[in-house]
mmCIF file of C-alpha atoms in Angstrom:
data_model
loop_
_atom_site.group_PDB
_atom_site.id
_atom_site.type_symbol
_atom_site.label_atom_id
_atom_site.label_comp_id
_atom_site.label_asym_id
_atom_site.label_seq_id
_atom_site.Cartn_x
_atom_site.Cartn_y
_atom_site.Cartn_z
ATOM 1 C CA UNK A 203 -9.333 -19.287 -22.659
ATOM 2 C CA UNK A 204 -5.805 -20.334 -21.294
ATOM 3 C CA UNK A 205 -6.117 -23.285 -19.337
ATOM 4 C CA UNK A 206 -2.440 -23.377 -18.351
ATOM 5 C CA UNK A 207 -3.355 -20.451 -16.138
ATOM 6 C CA UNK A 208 -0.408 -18.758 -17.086
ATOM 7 C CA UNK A 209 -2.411 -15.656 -19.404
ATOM 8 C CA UNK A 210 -5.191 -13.891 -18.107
ATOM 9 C CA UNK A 211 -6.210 -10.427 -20.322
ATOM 10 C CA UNK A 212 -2.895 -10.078 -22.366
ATOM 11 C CA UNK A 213 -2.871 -9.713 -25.620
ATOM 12 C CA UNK A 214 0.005 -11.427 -28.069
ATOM 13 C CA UNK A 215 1.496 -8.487 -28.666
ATOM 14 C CA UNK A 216 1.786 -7.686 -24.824
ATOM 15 C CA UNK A 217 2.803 -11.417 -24.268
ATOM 16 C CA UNK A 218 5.624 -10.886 -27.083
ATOM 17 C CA UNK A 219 6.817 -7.260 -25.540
ATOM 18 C CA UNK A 220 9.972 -7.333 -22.863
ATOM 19 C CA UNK A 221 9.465 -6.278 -19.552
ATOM 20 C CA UNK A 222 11.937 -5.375 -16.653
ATOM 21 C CA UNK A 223 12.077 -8.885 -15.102
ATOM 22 C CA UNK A 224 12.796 -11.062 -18.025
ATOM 23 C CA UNK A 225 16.797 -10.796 -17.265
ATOM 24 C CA UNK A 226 16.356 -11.480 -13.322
ATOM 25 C CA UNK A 227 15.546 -14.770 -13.646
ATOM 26 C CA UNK A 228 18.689 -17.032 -15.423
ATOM 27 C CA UNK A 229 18.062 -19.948 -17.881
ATOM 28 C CA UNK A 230 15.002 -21.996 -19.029
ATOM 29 C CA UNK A 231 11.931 -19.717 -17.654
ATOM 30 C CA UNK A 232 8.117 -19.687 -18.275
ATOM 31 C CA UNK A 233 5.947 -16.370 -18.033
ATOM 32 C CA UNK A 234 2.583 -15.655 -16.536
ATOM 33 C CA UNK A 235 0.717 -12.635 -17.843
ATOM 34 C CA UNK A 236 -2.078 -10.566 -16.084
ATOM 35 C CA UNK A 237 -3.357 -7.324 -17.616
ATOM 36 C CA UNK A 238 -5.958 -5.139 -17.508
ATOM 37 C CA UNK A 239 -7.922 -1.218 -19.042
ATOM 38 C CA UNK A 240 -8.052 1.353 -16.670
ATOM 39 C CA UNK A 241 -10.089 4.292 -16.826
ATOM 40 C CA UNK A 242 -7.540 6.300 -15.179
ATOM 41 C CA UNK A 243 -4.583 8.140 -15.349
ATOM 42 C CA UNK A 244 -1.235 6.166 -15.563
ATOM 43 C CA UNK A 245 -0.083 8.610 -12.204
ATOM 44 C CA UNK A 246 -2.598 7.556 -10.480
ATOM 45 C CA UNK A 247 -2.513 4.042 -11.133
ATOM 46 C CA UNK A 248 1.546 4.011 -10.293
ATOM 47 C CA UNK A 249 0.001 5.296 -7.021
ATOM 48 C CA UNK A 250 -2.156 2.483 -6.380
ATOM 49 C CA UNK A 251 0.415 -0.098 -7.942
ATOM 50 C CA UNK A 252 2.818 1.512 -5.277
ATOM 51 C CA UNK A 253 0.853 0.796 -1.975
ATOM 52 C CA UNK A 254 1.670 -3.031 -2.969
ATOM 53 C CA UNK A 255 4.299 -2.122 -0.459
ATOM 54 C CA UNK A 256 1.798 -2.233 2.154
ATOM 55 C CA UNK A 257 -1.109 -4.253 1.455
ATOM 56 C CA UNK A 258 -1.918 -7.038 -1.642
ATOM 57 C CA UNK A 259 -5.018 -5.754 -2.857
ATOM 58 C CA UNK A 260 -6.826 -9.493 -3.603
ATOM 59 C CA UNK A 261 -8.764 -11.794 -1.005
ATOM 60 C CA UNK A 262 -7.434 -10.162 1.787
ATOM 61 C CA UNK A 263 -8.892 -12.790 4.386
ATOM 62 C CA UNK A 264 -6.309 -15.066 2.448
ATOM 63 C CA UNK A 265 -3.207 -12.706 1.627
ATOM 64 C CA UNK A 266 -3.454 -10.414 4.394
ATOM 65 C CA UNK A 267 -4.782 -12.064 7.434
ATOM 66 C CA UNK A 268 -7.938 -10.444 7.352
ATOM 67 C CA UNK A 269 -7.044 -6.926 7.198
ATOM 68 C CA UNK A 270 -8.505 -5.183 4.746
ATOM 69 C CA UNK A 271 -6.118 -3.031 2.621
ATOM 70 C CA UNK A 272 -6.597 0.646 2.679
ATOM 71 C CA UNK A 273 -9.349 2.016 0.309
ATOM 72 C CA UNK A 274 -7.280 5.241 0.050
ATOM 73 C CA UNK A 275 -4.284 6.415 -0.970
ATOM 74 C CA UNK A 276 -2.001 6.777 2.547
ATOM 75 C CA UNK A 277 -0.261 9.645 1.943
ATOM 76 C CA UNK A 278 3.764 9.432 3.125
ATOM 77 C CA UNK A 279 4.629 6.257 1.733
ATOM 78 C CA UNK A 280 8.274 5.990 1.924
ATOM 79 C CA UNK A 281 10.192 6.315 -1.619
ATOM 80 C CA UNK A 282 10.542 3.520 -3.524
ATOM 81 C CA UNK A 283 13.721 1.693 -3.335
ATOM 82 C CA UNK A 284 15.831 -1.539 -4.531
ATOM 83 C CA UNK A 285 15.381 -3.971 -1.451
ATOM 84 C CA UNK A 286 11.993 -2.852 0.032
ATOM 85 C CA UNK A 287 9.077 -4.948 -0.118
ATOM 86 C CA UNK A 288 7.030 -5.955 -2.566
ATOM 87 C CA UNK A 289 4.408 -8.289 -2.006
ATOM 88 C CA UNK A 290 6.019 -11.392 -1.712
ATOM 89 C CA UNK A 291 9.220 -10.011 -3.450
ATOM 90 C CA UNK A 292 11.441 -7.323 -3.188
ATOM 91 C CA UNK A 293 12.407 -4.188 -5.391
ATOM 92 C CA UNK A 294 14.821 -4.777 -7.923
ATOM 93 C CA UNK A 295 14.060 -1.486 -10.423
ATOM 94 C CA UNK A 296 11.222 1.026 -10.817
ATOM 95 C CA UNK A 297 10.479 3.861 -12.972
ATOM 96 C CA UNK A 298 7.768 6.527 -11.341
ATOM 97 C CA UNK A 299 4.912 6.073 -13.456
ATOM 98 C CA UNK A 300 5.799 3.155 -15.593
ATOM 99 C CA UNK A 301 6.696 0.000 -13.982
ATOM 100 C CA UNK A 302 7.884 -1.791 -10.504
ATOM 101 C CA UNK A 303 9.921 -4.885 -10.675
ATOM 102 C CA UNK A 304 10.244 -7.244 -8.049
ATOM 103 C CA UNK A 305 12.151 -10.292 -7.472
ATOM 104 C CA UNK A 306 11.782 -13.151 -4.962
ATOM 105 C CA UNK A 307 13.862 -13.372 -1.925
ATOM 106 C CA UNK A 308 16.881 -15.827 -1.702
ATOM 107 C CA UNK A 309 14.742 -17.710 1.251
ATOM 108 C CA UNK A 310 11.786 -17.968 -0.799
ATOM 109 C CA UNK A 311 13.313 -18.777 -4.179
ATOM 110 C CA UNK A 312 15.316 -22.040 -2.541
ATOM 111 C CA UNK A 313 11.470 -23.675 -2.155
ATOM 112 C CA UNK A 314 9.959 -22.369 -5.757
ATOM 113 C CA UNK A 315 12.611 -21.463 -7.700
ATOM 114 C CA UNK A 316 13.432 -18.130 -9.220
ATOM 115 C CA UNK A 317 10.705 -15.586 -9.941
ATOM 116 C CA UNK A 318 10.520 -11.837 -10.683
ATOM 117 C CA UNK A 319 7.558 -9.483 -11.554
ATOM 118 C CA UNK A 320 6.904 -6.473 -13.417
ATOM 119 C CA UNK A 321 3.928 -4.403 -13.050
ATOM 120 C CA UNK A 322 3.704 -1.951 -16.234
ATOM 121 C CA UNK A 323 1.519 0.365 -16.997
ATOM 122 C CA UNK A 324 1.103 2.175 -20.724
ATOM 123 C CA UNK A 325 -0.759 5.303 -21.447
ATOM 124 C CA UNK A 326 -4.345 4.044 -23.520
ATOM 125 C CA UNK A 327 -6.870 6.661 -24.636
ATOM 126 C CA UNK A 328 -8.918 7.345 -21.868
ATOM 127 C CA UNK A 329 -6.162 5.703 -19.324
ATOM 128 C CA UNK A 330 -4.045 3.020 -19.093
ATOM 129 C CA UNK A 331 -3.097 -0.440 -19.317
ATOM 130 C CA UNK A 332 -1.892 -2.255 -16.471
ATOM 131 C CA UNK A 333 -0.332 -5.360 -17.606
ATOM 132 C CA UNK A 334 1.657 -7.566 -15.224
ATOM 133 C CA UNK A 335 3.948 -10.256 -15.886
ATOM 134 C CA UNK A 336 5.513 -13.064 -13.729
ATOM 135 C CA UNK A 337 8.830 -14.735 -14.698
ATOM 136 C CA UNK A 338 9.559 -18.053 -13.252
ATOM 137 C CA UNK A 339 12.380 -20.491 -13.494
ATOM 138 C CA UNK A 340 11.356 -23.501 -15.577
ATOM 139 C CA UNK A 341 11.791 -27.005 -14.966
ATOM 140 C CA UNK A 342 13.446 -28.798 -12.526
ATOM 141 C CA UNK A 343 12.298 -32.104 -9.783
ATOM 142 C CA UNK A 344 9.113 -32.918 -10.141
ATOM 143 C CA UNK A 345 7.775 -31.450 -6.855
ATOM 144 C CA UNK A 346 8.371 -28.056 -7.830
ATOM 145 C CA UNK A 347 7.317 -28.411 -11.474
ATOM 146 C CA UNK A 348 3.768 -29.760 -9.929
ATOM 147 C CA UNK A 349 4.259 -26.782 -7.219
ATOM 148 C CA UNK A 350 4.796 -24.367 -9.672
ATOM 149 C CA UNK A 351 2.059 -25.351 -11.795
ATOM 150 C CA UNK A 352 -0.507 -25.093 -8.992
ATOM 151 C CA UNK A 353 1.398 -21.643 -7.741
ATOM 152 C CA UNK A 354 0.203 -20.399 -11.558
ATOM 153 C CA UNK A 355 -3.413 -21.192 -10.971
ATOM 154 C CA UNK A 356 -3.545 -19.585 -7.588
ATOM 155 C CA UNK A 357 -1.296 -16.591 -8.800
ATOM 156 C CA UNK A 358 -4.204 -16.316 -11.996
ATOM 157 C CA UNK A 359 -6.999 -16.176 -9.336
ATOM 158 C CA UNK A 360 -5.549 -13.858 -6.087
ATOM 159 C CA UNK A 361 -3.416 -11.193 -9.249
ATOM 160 C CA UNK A 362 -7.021 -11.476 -11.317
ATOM 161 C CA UNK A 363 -9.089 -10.040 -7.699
ATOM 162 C CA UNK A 364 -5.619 -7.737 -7.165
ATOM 163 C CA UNK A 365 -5.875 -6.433 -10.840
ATOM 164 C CA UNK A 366 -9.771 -5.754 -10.665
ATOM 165 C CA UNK A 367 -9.338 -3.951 -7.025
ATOM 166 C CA UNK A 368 -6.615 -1.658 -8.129
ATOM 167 C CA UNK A 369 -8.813 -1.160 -11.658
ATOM 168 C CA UNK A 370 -11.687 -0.356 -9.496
ATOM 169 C CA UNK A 371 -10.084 2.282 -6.823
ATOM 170 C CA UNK A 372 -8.021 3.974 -9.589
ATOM 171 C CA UNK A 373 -11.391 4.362 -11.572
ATOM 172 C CA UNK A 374 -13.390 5.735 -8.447
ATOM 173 C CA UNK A 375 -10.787 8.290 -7.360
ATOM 174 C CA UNK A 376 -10.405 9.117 -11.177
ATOM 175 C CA UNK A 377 -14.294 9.779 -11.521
ATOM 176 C CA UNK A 378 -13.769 12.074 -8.086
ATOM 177 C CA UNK A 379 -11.272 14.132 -10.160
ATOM 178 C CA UNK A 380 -12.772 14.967 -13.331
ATOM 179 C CA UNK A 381 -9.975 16.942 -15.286
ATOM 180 C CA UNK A 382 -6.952 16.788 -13.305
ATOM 181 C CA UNK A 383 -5.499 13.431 -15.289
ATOM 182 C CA UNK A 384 -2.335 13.664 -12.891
ATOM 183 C CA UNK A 385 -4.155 14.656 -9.023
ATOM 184 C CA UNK A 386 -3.703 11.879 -6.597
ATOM 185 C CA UNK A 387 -6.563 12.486 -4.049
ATOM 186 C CA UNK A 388 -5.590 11.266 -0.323
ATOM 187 C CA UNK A 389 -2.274 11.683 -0.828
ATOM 188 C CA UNK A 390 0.704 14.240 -2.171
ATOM 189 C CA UNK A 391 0.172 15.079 -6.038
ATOM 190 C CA UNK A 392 2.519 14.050 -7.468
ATOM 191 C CA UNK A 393 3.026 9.886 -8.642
ATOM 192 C CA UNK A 394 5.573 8.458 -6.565
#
């Protein structure tokens, strides 16, 4: 078990792999990695990875002020695009099907540093792997070193619940559409 709270599900070779954030965040950084099987086609996990535009998918009575995010996929979401939100960050790449990137806002990265995200998903024999990984500026004062190290531990437990949610309504609606890997029920068919 990691006790840095920095690695929860990866695997080395996942840990070693580069991602789409890695060059958004300049000099000395640290990485947190979150990953996870699903039992579902990587479409329709995009899909679900994609309404983190509109709801965070953890302890919602913490990270979205008691509304509960949707248990369906709205149909309509607006396109992805570079600027739009993302959680806490905002779009800075995206490939349909394969990965978002995020990075933090200016406002937010002047009281915890730099940070950027990529959520990534690989096809896996009988779905996909959803593997997530966080980017963060390393070192400086003390205060945000201590900060950052309790941000890690909270990111491990609301992006473990997030993970497990997504995991769990990708699965369902998967189990709903036996055969079609790529059909995206509640919404348009096709990934984006």
């Amino acid at each position: 078990m990691d006790l840095s709270g920095k690695v929860w599900g990866a695997t080395r070779p996942e840990r070693a792999a580069p991602y789409p954030c890695d060059p958004l965040v300049a000099g000395p950084a640290e990485a947190w990695f979150r990953a996870v099987d699903v039992a579902a086609p990587p479409g329709l996990v995009f899909r679900w990875v994609r309404q983190l535009t509109i709801a965070p998918y953890s302890y919602d009575w913490i990270d979205f002020r008691g509304q509960r995010s949707p248990r369906t996929l709205v149909p309509g979401l607006p396109e992805l695009a570079p600027g739009q939100p993302f959680l806490v960050f905002e779009i800075a790449g995206f490939e349909t099907g394969a990965h978002v990137t995020g990075v933090l806002p200016a406002r937010l990265a002047e009281r915890h540093g730099q940070m950027a995200v990529s959520y990534t998903l690989s096809p896996r024999a009988g779905g996909c792997r959803l593997v997530v990984k966080v980017v963060t500026e390393a070192g400086g004062p003390l205060p945000r070193r201590l900060r950052r190290r309790l941000l890690a531990w909270g990111d491990l437990v609301m992006m473990r619940k997030q993970l497990l949610t997504l995991k769990k309504l990708a699965e369902r609606d998967a189990r709903r559409q036996p055969g079609s890997a790529g059909a995206v029920p509640g919404g348009d068919s096709s990934p984006s």
